[in-house]
Coordinates of C-alpha atoms and ligand atoms in Angstrom, one line a residue:
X27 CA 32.7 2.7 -28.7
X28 CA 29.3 4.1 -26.6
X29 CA 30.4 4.0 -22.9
X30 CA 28.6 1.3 -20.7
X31 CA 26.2 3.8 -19.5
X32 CA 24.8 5.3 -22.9
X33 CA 24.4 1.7 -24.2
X34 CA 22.3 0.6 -21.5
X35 CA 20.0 3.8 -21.9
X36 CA 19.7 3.3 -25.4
X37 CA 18.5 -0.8 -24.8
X38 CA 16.1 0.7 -22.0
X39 CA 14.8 3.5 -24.6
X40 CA 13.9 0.1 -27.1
X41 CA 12.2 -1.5 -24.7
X42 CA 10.8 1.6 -23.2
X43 CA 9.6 2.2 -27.1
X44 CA 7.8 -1.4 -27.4
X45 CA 6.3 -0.7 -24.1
X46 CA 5.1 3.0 -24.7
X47 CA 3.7 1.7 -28.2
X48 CA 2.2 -1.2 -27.3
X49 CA 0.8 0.9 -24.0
X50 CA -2.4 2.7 -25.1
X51 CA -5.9 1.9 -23.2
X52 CA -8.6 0.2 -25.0
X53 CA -5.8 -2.0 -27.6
X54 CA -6.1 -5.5 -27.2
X55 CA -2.3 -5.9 -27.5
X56 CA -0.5 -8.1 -24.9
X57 CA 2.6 -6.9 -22.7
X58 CA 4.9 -8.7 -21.6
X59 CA 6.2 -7.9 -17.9
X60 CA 9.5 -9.0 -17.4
X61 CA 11.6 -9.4 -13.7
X62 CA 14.6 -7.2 -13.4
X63 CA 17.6 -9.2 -11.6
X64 CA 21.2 -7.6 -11.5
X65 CA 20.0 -4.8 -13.9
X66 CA 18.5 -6.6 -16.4
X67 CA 15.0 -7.5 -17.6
X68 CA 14.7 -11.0 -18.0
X69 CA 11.8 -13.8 -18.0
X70 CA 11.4 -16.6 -15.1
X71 CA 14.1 -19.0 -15.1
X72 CA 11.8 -21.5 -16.1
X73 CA 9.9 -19.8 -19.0
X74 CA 6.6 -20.0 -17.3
X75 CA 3.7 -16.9 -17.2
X76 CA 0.7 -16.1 -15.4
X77 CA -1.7 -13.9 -17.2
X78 CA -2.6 -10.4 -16.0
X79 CA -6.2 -9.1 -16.2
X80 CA -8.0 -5.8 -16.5
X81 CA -10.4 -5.7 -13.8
X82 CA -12.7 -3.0 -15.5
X83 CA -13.1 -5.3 -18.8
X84 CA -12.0 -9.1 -17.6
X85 CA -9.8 -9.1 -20.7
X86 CA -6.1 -10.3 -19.9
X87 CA -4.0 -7.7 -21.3
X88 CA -0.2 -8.7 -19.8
X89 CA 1.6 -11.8 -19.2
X90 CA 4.3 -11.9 -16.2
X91 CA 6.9 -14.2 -15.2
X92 CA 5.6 -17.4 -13.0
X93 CA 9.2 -16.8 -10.8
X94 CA 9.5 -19.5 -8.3
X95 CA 12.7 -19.5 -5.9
X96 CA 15.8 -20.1 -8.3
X97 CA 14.2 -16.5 -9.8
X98 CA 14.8 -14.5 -6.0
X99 CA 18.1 -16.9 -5.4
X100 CA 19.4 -15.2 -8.8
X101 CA 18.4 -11.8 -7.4
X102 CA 19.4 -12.7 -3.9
X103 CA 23.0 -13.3 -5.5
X104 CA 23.1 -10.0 -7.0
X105 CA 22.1 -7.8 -4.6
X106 CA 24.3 -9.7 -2.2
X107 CA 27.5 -8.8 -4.9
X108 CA 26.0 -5.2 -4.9
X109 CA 25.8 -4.3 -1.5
X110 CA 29.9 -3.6 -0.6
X111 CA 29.6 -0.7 -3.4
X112 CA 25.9 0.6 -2.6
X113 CA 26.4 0.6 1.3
X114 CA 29.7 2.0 1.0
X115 CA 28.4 4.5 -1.0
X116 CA 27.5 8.2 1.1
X117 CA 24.6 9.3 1.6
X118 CA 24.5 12.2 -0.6
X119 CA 25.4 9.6 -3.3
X120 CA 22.3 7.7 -2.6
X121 CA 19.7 10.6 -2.7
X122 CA 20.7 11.5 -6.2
X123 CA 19.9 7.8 -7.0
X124 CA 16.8 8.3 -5.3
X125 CA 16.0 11.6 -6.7
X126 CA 16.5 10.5 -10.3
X127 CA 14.0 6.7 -9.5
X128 CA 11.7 10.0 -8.6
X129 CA 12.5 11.9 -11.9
X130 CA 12.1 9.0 -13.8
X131 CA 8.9 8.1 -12.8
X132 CA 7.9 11.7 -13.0
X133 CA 8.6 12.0 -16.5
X134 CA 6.7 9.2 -17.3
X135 CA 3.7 10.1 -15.2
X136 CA 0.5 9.3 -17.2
X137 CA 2.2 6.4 -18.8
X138 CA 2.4 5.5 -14.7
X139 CA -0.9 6.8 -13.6
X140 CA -2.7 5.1 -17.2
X141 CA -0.9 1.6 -16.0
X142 CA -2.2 1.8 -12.4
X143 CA -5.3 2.1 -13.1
X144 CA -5.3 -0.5 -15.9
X145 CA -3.7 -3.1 -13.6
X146 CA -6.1 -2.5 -10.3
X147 CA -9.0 -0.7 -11.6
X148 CA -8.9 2.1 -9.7
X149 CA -10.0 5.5 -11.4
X150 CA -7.6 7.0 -13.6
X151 CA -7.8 10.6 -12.0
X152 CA -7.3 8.9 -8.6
X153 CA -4.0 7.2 -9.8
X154 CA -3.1 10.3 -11.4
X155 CA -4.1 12.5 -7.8
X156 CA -2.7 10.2 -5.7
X157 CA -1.0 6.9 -6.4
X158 CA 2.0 8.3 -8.7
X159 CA 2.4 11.7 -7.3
X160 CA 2.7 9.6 -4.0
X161 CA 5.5 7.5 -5.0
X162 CA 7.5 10.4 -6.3
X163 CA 7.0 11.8 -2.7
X164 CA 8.2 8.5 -1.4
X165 CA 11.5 8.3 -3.4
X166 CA 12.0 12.4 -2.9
X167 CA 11.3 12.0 1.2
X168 CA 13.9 9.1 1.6
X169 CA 16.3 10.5 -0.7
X170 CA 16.3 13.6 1.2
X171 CA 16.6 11.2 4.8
X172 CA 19.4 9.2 3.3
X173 CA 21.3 12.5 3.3
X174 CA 19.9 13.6 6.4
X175 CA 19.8 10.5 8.3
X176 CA 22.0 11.0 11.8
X177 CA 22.5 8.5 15.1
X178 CA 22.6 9.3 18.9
X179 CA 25.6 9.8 20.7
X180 CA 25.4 9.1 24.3
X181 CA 28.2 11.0 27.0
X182 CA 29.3 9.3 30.4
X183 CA 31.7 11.1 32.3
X184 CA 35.2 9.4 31.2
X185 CA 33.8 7.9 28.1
X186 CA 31.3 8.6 24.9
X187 CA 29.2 6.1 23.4
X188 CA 28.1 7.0 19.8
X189 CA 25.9 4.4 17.6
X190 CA 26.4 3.4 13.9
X191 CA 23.7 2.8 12.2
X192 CA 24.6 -0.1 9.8
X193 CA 22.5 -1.1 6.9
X194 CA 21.5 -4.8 6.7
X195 CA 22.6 -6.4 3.7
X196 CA 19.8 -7.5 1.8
X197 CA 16.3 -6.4 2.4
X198 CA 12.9 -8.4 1.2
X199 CA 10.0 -6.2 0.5
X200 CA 6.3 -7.6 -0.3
X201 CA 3.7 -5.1 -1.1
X202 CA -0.2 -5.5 -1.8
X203 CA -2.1 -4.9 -4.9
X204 CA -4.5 -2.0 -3.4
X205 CA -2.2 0.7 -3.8
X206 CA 0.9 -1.0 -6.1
X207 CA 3.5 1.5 -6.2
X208 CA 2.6 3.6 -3.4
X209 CA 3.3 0.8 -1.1
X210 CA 6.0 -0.4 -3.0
X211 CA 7.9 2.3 -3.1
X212 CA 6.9 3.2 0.5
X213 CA 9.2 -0.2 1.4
X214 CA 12.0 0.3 -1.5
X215 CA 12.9 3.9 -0.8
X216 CA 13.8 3.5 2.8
X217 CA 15.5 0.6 2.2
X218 CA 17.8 1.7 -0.4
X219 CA 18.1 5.1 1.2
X220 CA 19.9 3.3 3.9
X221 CA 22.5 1.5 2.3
X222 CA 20.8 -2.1 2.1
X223 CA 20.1 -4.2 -1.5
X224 CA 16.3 -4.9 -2.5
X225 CA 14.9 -7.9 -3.9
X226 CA 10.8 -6.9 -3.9
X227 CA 8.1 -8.7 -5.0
X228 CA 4.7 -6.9 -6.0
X229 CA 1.1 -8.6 -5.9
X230 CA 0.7 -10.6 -9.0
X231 CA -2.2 -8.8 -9.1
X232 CA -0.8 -5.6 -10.3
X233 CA 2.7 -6.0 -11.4
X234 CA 2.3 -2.9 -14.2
X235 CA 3.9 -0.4 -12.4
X236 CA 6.7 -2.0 -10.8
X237 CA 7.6 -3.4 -14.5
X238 CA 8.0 0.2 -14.6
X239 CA 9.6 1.0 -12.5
X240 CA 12.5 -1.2 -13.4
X241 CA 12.3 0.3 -16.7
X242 CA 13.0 3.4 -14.9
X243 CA 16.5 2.1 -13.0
X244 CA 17.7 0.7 -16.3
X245 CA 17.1 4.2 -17.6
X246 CA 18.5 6.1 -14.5
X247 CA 22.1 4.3 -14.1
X248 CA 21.3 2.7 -10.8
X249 CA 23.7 0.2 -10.5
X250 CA 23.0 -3.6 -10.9
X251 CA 22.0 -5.7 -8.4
X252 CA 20.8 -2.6 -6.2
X253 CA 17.5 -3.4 -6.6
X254 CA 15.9 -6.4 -8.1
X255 CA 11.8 -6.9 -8.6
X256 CA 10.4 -10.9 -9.0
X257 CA 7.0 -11.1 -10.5
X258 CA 5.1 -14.4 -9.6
X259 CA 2.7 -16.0 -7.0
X260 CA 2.7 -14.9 -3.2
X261 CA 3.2 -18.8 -2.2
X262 CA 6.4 -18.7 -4.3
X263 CA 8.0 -16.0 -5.1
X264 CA 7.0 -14.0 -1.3
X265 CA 7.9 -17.4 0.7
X266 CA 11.1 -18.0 -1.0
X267 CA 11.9 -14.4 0.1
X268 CA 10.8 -14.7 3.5
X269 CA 12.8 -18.0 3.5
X270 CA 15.8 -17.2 1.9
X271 CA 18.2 -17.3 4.8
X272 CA 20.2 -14.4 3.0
X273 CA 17.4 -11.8 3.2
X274 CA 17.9 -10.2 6.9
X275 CA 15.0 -8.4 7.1
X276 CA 11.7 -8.3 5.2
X277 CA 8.9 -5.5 5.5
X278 CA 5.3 -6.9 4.2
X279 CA 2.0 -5.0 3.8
X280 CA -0.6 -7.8 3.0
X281 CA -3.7 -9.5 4.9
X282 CA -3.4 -10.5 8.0
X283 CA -2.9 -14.2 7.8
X284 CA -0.1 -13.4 5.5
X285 CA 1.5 -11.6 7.9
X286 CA 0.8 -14.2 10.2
X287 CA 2.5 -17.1 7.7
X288 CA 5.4 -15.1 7.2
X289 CA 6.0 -14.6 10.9
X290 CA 6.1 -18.1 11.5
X291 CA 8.5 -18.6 8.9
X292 CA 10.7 -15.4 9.6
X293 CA 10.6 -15.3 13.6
X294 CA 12.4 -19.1 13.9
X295 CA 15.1 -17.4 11.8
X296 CA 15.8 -14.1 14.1
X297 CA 14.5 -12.1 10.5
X298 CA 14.0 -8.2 11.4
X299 CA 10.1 -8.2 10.5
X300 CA 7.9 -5.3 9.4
X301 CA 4.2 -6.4 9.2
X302 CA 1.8 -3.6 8.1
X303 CA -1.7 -5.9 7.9
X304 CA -5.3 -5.4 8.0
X305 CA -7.6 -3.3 9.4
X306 CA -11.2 -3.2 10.2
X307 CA -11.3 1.4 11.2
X308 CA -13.7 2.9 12.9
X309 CA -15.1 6.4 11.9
X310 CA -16.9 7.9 15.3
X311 CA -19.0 11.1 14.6
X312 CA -19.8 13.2 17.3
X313 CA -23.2 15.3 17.5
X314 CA -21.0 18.5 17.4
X315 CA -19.3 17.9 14.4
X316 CA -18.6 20.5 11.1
X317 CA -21.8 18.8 9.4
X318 CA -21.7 19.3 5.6
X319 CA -17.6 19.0 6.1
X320 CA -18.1 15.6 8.3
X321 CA -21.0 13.7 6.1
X322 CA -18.5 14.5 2.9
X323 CA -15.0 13.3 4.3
X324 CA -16.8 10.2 5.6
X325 CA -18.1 9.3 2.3
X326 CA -14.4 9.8 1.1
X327 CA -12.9 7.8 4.0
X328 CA -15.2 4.6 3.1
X329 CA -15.2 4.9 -0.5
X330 CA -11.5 6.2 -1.7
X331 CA -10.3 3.6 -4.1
X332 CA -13.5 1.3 -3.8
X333 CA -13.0 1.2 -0.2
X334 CA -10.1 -0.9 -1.0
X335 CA -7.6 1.1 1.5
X336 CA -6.0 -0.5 4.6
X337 CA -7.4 2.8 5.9
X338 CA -10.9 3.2 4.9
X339 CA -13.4 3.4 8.0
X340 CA -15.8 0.4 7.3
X341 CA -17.7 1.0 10.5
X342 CA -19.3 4.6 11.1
X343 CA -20.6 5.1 14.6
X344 CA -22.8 8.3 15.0
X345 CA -23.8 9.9 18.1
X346 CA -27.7 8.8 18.7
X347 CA -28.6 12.8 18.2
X348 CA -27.8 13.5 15.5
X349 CA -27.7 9.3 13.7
X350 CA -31.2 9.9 11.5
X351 CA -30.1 13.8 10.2
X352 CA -26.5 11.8 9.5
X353 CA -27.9 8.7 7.8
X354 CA -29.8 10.9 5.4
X355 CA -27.2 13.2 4.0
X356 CA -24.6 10.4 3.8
X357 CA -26.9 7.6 1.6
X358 CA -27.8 11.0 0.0
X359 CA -24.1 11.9 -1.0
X360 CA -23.0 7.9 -1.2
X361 CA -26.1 7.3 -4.0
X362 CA -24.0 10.8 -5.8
X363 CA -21.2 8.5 -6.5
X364 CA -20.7 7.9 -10.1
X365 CA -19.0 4.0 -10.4
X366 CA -17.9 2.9 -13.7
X367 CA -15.5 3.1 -16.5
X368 CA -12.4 4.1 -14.4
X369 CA -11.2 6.2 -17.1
X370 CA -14.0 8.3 -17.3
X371 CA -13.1 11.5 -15.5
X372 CA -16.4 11.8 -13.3
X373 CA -15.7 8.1 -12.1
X374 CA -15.5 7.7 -8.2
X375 CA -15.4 3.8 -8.3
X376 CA -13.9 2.2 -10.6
X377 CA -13.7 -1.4 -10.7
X378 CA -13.0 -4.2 -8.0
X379 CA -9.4 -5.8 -8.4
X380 CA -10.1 -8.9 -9.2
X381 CA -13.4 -11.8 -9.8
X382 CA -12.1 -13.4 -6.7
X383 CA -12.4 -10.3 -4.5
X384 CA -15.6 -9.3 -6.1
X385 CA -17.3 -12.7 -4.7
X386 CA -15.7 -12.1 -1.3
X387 CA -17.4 -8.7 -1.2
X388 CA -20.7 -9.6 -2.7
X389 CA -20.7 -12.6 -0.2
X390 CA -19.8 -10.3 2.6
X391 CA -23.5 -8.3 1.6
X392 CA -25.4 -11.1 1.6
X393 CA -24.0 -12.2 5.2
X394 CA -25.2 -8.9 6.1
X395 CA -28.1 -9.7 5.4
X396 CA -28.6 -13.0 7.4
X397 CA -26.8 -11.4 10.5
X398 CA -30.0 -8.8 10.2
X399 CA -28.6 -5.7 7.9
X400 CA -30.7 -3.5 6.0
X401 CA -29.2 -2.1 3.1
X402 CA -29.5 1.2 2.8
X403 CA -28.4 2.1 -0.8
X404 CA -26.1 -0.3 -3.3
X405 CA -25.7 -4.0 -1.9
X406 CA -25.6 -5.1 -6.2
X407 CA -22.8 -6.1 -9.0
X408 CA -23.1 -3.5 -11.2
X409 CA -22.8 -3.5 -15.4
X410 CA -21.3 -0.7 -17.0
X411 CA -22.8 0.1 -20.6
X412 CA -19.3 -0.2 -23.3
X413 CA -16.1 -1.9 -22.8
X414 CA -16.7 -2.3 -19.1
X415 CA -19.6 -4.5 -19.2
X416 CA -18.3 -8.0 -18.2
X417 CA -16.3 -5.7 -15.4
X418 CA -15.8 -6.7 -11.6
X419 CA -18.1 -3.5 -10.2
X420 CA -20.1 -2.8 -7.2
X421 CA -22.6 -0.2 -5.9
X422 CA -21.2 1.5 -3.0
X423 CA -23.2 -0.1 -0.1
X424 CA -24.2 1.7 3.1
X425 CA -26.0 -1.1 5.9
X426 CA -27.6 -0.6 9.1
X427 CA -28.8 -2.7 11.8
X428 CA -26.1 -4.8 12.5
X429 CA -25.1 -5.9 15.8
X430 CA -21.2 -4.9 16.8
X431 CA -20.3 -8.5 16.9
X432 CA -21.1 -9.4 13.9
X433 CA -19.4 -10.7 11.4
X434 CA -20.0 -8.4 9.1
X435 CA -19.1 -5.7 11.5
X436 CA -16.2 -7.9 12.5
X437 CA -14.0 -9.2 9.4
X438 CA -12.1 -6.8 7.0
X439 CA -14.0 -6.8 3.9
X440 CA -12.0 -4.6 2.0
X441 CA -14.6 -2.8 -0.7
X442 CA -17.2 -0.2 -0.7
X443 CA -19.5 -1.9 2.0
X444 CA -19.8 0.1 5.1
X445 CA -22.3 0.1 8.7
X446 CA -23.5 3.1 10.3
X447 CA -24.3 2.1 14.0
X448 CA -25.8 4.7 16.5
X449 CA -24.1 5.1 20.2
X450 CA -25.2 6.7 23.1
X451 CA -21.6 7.9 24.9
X452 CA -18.2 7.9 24.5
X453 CA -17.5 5.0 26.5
X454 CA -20.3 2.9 24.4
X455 CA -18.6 3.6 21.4
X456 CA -14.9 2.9 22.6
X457 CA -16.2 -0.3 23.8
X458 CA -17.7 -1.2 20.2
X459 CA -14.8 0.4 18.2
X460 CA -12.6 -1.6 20.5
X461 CA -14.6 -4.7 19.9
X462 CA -12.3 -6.0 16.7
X463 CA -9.3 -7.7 16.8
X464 CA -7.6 -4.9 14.1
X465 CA -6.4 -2.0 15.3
X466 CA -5.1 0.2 12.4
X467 CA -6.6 3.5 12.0
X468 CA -9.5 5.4 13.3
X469 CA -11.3 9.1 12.4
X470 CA -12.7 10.9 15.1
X471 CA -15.3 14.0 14.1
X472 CA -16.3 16.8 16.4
X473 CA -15.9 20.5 17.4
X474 CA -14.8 19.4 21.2
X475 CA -10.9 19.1 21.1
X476 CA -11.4 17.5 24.8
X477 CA -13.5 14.8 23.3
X478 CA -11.5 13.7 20.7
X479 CA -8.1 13.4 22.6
X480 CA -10.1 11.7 25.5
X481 CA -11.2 9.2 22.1
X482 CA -7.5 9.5 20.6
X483 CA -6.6 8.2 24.0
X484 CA -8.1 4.8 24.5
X485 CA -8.5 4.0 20.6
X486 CA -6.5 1.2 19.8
X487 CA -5.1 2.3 16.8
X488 CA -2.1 3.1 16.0
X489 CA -3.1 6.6 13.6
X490 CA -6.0 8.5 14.9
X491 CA -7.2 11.2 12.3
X492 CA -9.2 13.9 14.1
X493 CA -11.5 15.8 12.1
X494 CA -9.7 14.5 8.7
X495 CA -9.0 11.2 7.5
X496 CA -5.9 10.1 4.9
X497 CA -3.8 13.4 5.8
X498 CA -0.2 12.1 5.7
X499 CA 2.8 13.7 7.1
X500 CA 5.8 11.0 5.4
X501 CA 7.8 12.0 8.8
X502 CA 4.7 10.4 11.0
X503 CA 5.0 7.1 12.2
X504 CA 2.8 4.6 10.3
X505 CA 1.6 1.2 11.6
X506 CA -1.3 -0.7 13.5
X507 CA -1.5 -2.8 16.9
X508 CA -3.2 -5.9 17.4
X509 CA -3.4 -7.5 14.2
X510 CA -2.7 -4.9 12.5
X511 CA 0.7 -5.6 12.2
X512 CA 4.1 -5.1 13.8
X513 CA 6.8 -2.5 13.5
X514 CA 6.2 1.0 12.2
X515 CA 7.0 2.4 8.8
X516 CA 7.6 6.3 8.2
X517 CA 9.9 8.7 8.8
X518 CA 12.9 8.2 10.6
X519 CA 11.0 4.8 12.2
X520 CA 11.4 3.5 8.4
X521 CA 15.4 4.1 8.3
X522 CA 15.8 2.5 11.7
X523 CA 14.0 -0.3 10.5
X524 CA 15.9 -0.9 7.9
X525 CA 19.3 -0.5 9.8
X526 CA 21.5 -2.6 12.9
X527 CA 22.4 -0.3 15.6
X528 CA 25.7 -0.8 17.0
X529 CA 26.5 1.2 20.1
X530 CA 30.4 2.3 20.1
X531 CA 31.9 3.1 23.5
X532 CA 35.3 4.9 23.7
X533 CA 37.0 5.7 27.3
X534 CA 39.1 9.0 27.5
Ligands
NDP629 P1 -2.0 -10.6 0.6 O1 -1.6 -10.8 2.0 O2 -2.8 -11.6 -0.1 O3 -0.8 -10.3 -0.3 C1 0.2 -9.3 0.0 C2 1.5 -9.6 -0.7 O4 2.0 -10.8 -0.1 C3 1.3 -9.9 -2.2 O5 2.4 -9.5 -2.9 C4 1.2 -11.4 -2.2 O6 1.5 -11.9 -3.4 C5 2.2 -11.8 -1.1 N1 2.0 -13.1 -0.5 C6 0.9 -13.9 -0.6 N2 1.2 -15.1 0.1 C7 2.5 -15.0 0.5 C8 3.3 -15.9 1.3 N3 2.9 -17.1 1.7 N4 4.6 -15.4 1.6 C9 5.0 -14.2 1.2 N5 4.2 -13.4 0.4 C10 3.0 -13.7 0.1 O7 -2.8 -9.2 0.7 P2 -3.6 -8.5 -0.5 O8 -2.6 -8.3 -1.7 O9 -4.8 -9.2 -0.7 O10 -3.8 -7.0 0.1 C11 -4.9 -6.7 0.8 C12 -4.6 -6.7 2.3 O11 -3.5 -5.8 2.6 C13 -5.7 -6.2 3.2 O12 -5.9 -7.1 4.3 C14 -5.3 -4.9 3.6 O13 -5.9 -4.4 4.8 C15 -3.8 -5.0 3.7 N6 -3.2 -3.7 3.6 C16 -2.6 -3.2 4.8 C17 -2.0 -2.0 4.7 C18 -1.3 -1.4 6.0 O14 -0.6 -0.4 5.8 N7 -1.6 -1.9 7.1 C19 -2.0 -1.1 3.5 C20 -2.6 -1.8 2.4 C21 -3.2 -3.0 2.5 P3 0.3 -12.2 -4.5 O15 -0.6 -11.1 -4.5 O16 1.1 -12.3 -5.8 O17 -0.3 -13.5 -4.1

């Protein structure tokens, strides 16, 4: 007889074997994504699928379940029976789960990095530079924290109060499709590092790598239950999580009427609530900036991934010295970027995630340019010669002209469409950067460190980059104001989040 264990590797090395086979770019096969509830891979309860597509070629290349909520009460079930064993479990115990999700994933890196950029159509050397090697950070970080993780003790003079930090029970976790297993294992890690269970549901946009991932627990050991990932619609699958009354807490990253539907449904229910939503950053360059340095982060920080980051500065104010020098080199260095055939090694853009988004950006350009925008380079569809020709693309698309207040200038567009705007002084341009109801992230460049805190200051943002943009420290705290969201993620504000405190107070 094979133990348990080595019979449960050798089903995940079959299926890991149909998978690997089937997975090679450019074959018309079709995968089949399956959920994983109480350590197995199974199909929606009710047999139904929603078909996945390539964004860079239209061609639907996966089908996934269509869960609906007898799929998350199943995995709300099992991670309910698994939680006595996992919380109980010490910490050093959970970082060598965590450690070998990390391993895992590691070890099947381009097969990772190749689905990524399949699924959401960013580059492949972007997925491979920052998406995968990212979520091995994520489960590495939190695996190290779940060892590490301490609580406060607090001394009166004839007593000592200490707090336990208790895990939850069972966690709900809802990521976006921008950044699929960055984000999702941004959520998972902390979670599990922490003692709770995990039912998690990725966009249905881009399951791919999550379907991996759960590959990936099968083959690691991690027991059943521990974690459980429901493929299906946001209106289904994510509601019946945030409405399970079982699930205690549930950390989203999504729009920001999402976040705002979820609230409504998980406030009334005294749900802990981690809301990490849209953004609409301002990038404010100074007239003493590091030039050639400044004009070619900025072009990163609007176009990274299509411009499809929560992060991205979509409005650029430039100091009114130095706004025609700026305008030049940037359009110069934006109309450098190669967009295309996201496997392509020289691409920059790949494609836009899906036809639906591509509309909402294109509309977004034409607004522009009945609120009084001048395009200043892109602003078209584009079609790629080869396989990518009937893909969702778009020219990376610099505007000017536009009033603050505009729409345009207003509304998270989420793609490669950004407004330069010229401002006189610092308090002009805190009063336009101010202007929107977000309140994420913001990149501040110049050579006058007095300047910049004065700006760091009154930004409302909650993560101001000075002279860089997208350089993360995992201990930092993460998070917006304003609509932006709720809560931080990060560091140790990530294991709080996911943990009760209970103060203890014992008299001598
Ligand atoms: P959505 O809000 O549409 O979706 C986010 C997730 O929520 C998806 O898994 C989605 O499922 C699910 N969902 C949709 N409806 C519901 C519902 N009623 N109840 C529960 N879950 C639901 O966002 P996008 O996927 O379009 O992502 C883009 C947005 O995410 C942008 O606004 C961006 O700014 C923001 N974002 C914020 C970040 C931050 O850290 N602040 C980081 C990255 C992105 P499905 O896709 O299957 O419908």
């Amino acid at each position: 007889m094979f133990p348990k264990q080595t019979i449960r590797i050798f089903i995940s090395k079959f299926q890991d074997a149909i998978v690997t086979k089937n997975f090679s770019v450019g074959l018309a096969t079709m995968f089949k994504i399956q959920n994983y509830i109480n350590g197995k891979l199974q199909n929606a309860l009710s047999g139904s699928e929603i078909n996945s597509i390539e964004p860079a070629t239209a061609h639907t290349f996966a089908t996934i379940p269509k869960s609906n909520e007898s799929d998350v009460a199943a995995a709300v079930l099992a991670a309910k029976n698994a939680f006595p064993a996992w919380s109980k479990l010490s910490g050093e115990q959970r970082m060598m789960y965590l450690m070998k999700m990390a391993d895992g994933i590691e070890k099947r890196f381009d097969e990772f990095a190749e689905a990524e950029s399949k699924d959401s159509g960013k580059p492949l050397s972007l997925a491979k530079s920052v998406d995968i090697p990212r979520a091995i950070s994520n489960f590495r970080f939190f695996a190290s924290a779940a060892q590490q993780f301490s609580s406060e003790s607090h001394a009166m003079p004839d007593a000592i109060n200490f707090t336990l930090r208790q895990p939850i029970g069972v966690a709900g976790c809802i990521s976006p499709w921008n950044l699929p297993i960055y984000l999702f294992s941004w959520k998972i890690a902390p979670a599990l590092a922490t003692g709770n269970c995990v039912v998690a549901k990725p966009s249905e946009i881009t399951p791919f790598t999550a379907f991996l991932l759960s590959q990936v627990c099968i083959e690691i050991g991690l027991p059943a239950g521990v974690l459980n990932i429901i493929h299906g619609l946001g209106n289904e699958v994510g509601q019946a999580i945030v409405e399970h009354s079982e699930i205690k807490a549930i950390s989203f990253t999504g729009g920001t009427i999402t976040g705002k539907r979820i609230a409504s449904i998980a406030a009334p229910m005294f749900k802990k609530l981690s809301l990490e939503l849209g953004g609409k950053n301002p990038t404010i360059v100074f007239d003493d900036c590091d030039f050639e340095n400044t004009v070619s982060n900025v072009v990163r920080a609007s176009f990274s991934n299509q411009g499809e980051i929560c992060l991205c500065g979509s409005r650029i104010f430039v100091e009114e010295s130095l706004y025609e020098k700026f305008k030049t080199a940037f359009v110069a260095e934006v109309q450098k970027l190669k967009v295309g055939d996201p496997l392509e090694a020289d691409t920059k853009l790949g494609a836009i995630v899906s036809q639906q988004h591509f509309e909402k950006i294109l509309s977004y350009i034409e607004l522009s340019k009945t609120e009084g925008g001048k395009i200043l380079c892109g602003g078209n569809a584009l079609k790629p010669e080869g396989r990518c020709a009937n893909g969702y693309f778009i020219e990376p698309t610099v505007i000017e002209n536009l009033p603050h207040t505009c729409r345009t200038q207003q509304e998270e567009i989420f793609g490669p469409v950004t407004v330069l705007t010229p401002f006189k002084n610092e308090s002009e341009v805190l009063e336009m950067a101010n202007s929107v109801p977000y309140g994420l992230a913001c990149s501040v460049w110049t050579n006058n460190i007095s300047k910049a805190n004065r700006i760091a200051e009154k930004i409302e943002a909650g993560v101001v980059w000075i002279n860089c943009w997208l350089h993360r420290d995992l201990r930092t705290p993460f998070g917006g104001i304003k609509q932006s969201g709720i809560g931080r993620e990060g560091g140790m504000e990530a294991m709080r989040f996911f943990t009760e405190a209970k103060n203890v107070c014992i008299k001598y």
